[in-house]
mmCIF file of C-alpha atoms in Angstrom:
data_model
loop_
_atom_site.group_PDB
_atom_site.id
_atom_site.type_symbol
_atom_site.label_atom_id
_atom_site.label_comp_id
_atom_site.label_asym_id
_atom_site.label_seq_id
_atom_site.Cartn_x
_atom_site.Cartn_y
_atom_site.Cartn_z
ATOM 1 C CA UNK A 1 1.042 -3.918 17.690
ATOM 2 C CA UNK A 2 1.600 0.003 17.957
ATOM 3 C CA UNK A 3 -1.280 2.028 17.158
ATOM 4 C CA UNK A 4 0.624 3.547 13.512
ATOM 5 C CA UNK A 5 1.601 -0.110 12.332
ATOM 6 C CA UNK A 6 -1.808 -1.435 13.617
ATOM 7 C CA UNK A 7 -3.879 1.277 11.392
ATOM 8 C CA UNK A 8 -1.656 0.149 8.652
ATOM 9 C CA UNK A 9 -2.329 -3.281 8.664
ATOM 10 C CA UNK A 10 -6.014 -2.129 9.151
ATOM 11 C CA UNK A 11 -5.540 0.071 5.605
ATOM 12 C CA UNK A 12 -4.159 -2.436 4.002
ATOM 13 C CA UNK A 13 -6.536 -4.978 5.117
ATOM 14 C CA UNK A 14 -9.807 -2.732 4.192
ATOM 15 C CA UNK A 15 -8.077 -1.617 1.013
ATOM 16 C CA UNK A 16 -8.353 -5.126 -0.631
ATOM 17 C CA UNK A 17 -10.773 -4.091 -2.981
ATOM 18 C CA UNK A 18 -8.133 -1.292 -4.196
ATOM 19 C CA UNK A 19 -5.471 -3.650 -3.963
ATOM 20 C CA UNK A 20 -6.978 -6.086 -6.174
ATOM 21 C CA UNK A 21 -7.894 -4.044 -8.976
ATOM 22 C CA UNK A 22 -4.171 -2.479 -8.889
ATOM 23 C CA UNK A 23 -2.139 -6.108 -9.100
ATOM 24 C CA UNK A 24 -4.924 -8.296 -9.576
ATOM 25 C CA UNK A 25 -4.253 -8.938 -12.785
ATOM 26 C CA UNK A 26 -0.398 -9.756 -12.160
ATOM 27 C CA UNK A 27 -1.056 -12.147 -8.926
ATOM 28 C CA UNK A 28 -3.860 -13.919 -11.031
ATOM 29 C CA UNK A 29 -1.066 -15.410 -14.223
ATOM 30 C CA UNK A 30 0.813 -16.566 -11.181
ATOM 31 C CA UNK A 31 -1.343 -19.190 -10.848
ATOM 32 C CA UNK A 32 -1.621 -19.775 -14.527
ATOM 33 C CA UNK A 33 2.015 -20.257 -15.461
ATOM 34 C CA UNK A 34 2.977 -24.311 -15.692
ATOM 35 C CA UNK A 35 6.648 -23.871 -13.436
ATOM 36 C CA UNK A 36 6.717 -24.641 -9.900
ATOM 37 C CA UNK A 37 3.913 -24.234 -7.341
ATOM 38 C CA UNK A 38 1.540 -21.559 -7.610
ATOM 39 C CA UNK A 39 1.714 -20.595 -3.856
ATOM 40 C CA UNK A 40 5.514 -20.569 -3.588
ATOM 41 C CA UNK A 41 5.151 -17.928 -6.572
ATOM 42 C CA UNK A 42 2.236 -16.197 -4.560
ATOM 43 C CA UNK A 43 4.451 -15.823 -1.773
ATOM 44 C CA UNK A 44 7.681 -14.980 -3.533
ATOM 45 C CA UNK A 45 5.650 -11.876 -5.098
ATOM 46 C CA UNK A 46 4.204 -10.639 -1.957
ATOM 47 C CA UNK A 47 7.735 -10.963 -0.201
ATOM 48 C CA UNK A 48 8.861 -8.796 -2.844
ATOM 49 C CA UNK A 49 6.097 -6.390 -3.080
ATOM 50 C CA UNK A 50 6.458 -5.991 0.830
ATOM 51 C CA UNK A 51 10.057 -5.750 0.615
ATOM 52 C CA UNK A 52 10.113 -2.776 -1.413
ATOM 53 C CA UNK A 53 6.831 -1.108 0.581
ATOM 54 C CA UNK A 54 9.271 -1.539 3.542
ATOM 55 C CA UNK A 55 11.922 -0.048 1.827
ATOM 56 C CA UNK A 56 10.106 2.920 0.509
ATOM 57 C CA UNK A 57 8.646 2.965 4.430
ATOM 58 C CA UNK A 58 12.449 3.395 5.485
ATOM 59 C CA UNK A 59 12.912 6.253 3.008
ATOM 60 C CA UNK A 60 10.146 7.852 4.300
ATOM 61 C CA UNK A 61 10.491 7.524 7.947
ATOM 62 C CA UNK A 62 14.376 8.653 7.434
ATOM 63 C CA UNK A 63 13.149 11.791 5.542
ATOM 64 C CA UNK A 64 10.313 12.694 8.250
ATOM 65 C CA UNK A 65 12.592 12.017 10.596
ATOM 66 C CA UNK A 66 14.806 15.170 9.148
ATOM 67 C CA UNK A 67 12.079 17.758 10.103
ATOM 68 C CA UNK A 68 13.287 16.715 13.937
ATOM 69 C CA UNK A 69 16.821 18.384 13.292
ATOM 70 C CA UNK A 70 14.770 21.450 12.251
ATOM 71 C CA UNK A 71 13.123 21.838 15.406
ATOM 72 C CA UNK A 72 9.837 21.032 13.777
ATOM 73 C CA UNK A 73 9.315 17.579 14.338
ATOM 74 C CA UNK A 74 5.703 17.692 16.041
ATOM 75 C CA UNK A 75 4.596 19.732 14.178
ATOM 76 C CA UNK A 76 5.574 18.081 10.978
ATOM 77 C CA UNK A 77 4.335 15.110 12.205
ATOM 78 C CA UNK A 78 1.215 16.185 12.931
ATOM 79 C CA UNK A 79 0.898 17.201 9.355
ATOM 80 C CA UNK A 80 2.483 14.335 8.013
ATOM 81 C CA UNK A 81 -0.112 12.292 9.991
ATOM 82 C CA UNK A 82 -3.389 14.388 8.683
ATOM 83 C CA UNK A 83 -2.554 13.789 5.349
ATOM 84 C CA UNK A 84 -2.592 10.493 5.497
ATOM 85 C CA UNK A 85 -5.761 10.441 6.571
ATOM 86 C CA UNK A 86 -6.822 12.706 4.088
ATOM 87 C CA UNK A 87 -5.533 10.483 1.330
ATOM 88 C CA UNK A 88 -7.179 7.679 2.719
ATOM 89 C CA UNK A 89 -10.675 9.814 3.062
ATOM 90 C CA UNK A 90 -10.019 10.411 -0.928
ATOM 91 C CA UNK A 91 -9.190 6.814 -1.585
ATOM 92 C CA UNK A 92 -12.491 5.191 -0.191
ATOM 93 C CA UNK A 93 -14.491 8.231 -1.796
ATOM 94 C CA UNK A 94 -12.910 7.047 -4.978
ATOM 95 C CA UNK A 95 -12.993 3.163 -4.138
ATOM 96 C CA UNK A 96 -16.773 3.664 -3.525
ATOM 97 C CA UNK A 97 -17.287 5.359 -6.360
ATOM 98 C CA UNK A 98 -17.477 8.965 -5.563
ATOM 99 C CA UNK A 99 -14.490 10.880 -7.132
ATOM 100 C CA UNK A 100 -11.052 10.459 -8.710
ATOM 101 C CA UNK A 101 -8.714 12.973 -7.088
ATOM 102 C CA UNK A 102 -7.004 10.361 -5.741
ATOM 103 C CA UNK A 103 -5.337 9.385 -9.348
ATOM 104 C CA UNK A 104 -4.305 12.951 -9.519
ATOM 105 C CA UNK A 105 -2.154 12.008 -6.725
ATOM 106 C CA UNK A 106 -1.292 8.493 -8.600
ATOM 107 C CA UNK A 107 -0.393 10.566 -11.285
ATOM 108 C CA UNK A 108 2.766 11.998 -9.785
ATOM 109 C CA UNK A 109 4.621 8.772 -8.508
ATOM 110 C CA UNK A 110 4.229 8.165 -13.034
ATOM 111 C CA UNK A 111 8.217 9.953 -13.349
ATOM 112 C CA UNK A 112 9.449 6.569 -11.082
ATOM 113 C CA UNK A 113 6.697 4.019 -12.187
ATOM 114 C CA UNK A 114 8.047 4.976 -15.811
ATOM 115 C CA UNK A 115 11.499 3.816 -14.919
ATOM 116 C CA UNK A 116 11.064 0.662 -12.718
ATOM 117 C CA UNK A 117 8.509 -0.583 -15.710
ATOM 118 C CA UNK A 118 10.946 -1.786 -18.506
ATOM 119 C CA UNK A 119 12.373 -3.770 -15.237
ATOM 120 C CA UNK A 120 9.038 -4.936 -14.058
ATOM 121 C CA UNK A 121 8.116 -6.281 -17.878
ATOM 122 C CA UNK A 122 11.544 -8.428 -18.063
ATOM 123 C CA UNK A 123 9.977 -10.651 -14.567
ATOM 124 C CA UNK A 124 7.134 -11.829 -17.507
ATOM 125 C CA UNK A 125 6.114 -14.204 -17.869
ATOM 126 C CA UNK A 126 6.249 -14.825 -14.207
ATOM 127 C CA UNK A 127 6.896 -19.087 -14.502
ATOM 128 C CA UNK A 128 9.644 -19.148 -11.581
ATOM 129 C CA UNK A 129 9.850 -18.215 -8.007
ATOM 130 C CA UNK A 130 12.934 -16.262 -9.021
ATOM 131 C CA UNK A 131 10.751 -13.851 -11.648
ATOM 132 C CA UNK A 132 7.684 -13.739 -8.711
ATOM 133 C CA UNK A 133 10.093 -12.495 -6.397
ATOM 134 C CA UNK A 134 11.359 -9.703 -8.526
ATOM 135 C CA UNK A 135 8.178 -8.678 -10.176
ATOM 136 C CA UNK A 136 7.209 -8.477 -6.662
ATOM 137 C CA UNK A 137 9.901 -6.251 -5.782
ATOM 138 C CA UNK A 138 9.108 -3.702 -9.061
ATOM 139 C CA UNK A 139 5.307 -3.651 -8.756
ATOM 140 C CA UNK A 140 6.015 -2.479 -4.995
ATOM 141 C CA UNK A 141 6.493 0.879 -6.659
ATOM 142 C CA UNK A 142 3.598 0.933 -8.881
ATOM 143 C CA UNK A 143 1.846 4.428 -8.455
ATOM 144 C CA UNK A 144 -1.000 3.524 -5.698
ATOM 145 C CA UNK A 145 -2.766 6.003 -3.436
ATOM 146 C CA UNK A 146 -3.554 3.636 -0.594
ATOM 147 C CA UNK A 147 0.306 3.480 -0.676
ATOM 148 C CA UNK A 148 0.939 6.975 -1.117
ATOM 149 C CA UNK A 149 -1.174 7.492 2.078
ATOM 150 C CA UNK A 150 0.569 5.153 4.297
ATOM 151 C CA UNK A 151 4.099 6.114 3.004
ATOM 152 C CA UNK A 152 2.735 9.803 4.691
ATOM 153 C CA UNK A 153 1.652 7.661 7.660
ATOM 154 C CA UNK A 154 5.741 6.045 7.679
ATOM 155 C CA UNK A 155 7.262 9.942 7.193
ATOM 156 C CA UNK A 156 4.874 10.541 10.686
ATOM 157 C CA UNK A 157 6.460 7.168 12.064
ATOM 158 C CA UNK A 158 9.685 8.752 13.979
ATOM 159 C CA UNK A 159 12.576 7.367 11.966
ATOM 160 C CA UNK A 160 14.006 4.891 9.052
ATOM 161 C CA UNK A 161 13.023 1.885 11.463
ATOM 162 C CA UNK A 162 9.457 2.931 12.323
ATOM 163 C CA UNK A 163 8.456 3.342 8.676
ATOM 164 C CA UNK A 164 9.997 0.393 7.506
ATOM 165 C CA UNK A 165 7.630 -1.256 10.423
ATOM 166 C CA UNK A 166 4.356 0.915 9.399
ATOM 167 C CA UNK A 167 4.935 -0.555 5.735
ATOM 168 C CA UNK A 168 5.457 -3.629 6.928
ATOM 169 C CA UNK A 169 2.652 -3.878 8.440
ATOM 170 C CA UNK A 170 0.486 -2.730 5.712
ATOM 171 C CA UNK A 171 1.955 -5.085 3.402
ATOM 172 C CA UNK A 172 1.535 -7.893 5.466
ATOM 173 C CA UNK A 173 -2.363 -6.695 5.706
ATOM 174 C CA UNK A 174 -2.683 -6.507 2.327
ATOM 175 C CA UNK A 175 -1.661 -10.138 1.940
ATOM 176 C CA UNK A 176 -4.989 -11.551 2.151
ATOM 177 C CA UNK A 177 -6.384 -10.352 -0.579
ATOM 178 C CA UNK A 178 -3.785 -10.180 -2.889
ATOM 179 C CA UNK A 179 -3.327 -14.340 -2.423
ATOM 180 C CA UNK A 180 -7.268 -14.836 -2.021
ATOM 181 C CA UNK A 181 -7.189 -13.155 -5.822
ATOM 182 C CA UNK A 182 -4.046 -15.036 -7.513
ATOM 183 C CA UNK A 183 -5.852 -18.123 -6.263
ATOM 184 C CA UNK A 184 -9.379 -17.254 -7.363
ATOM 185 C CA UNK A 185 -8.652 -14.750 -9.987
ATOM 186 C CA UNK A 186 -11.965 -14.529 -12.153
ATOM 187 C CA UNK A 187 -14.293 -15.235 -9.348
ATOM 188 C CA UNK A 188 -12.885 -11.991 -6.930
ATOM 189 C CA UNK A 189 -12.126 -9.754 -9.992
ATOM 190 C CA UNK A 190 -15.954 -10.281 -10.412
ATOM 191 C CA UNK A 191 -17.310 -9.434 -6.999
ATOM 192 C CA UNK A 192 -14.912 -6.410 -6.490
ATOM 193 C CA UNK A 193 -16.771 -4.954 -9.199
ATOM 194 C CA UNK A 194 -20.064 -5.500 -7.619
ATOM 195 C CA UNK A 195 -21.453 -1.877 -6.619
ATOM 196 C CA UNK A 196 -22.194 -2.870 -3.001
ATOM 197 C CA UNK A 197 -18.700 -4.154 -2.250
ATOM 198 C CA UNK A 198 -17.096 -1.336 -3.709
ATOM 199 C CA UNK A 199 -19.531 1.089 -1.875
ATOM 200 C CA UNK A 200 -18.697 -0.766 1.687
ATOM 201 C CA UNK A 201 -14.399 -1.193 1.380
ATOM 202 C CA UNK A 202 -14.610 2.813 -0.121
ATOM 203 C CA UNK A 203 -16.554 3.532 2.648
ATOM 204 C CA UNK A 204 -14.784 1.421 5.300
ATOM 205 C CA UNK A 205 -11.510 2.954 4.316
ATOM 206 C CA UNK A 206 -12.827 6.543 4.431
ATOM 207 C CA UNK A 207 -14.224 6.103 8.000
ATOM 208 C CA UNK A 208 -10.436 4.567 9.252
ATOM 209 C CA UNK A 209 -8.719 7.931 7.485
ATOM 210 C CA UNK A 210 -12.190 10.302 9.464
ATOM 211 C CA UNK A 211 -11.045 8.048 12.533
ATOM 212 C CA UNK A 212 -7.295 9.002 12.258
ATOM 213 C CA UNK A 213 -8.193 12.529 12.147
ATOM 214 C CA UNK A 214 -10.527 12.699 14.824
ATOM 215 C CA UNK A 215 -7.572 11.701 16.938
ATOM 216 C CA UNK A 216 -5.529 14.151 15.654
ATOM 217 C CA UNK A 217 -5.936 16.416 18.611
ATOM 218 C CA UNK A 218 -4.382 14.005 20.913
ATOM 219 C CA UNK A 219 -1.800 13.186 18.712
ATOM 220 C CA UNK A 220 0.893 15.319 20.538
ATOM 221 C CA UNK A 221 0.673 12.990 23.927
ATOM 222 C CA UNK A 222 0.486 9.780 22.072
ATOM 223 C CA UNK A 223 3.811 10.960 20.283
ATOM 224 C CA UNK A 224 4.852 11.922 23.612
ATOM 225 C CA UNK A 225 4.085 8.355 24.722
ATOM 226 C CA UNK A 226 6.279 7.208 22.377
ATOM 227 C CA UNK A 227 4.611 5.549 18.941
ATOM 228 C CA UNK A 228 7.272 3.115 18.332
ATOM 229 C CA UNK A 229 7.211 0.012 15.758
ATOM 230 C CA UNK A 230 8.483 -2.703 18.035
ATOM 231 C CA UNK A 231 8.862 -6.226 18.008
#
């Protein structure tokens, strides 16, 4: 896996305890409603929710990708790729407990969230595959910082493609914990509130954002090297 798509999967993986307490509550009634097989709902949300973080990731990469026409593209970039890792610093400061800028920067994706929402509350209740799969699709855009710091990641990516792939692979590491929660709502939602989880994902997704900019200074011959999101 290329090293952007891999610390993606890695954020979105670490950021479980974020993740949870920002759609817990949705993927947990998917296993309550009576229609059809809670895990083909599971995975008809999460197809949807990664759907839409891959679309985003397209929109993102596309727009980054603009800065190359300027003549500015490494440094831009380079930018680009420092804060995301700032973001993520932020989000595992707040995750552990320490600070809330990071809902300042929740705050501004509100405008779109407050748009997408009337479509989000027509999915409910969420008793088909069919609903799952398009309240999936909606909550992809719900204001998130972990997100907001990987779509960064995606503008840093090289093109539509390559942040398409970076969200991808986030999504996909976010999977885990979104399905381990929809299956065992109450019992999760009860740990993740537990001081010394919190404490260790907050401080486990700081140290991967401190670990992307440490290699910030050789950033310029790994995008050299090509950073491409490949099959």
């Amino acid at each position: 896996m290329p090293p952007l798509a891999a610390a993606a999967f890695a954020a979105g993986l670490l950021g479980g305890v974020h993740c949870v307490g920002m759609c817990g509550g949705i993927v947990g009634t998917l296993a309550l409603e009576a229609r059809g097989p809670a895990l083909a709902r599971q995975a008809a949300y999460n197809l949807g929710r990664i759907g839409a973080y891959s679309a985003a990731g397209a929109l993102a990469g596309f727009a980054g990708s603009l800065a190359y026409a300027g003549g500015a593209w490494l440094a831009a970039q380079s930018a680009m790729f420092l804060v995301a890792n700032a973001v993520m610093i932020l989000l595992g400061l707040y995750v552990a407990g320490f600070g809330r800028a990071i809902l300042r920067l929740e705050a501004a994706g509100l405008p779109l969230w407050r748009r997408i929402q009337p479509v989000a509350r027509r999915m409910l209740p969420i008793d088909s595959t069919a609903r799952a799969l398009g309240a999936g699709i909606a909550w992809g855009w719900i204001p998130c910082g972990l997100v907001y710091s990987m779509l960064a990641l995606a503008a840093a990516s090289g093109g539509a493609g390559e942040g398409a792939c970076v969200m991808l692979a986030f999504g996909l590491g976010t999977v885990p914990n979104l399905l381990a929660a929809g299956l065992a709502a109450q019992r999760l939602t009860a740990l993740r509130r537990a001081p010394g989880v919190r404490r260790t994902a907050g401080a486990a997704i700081a140290a991967l954002g401190v670990a992307g900019i440490v290699r910030l200074p050789g950033l310029a011959e790994a995008l050299a090297a090509g950073w491409r999101c490949i099959a």
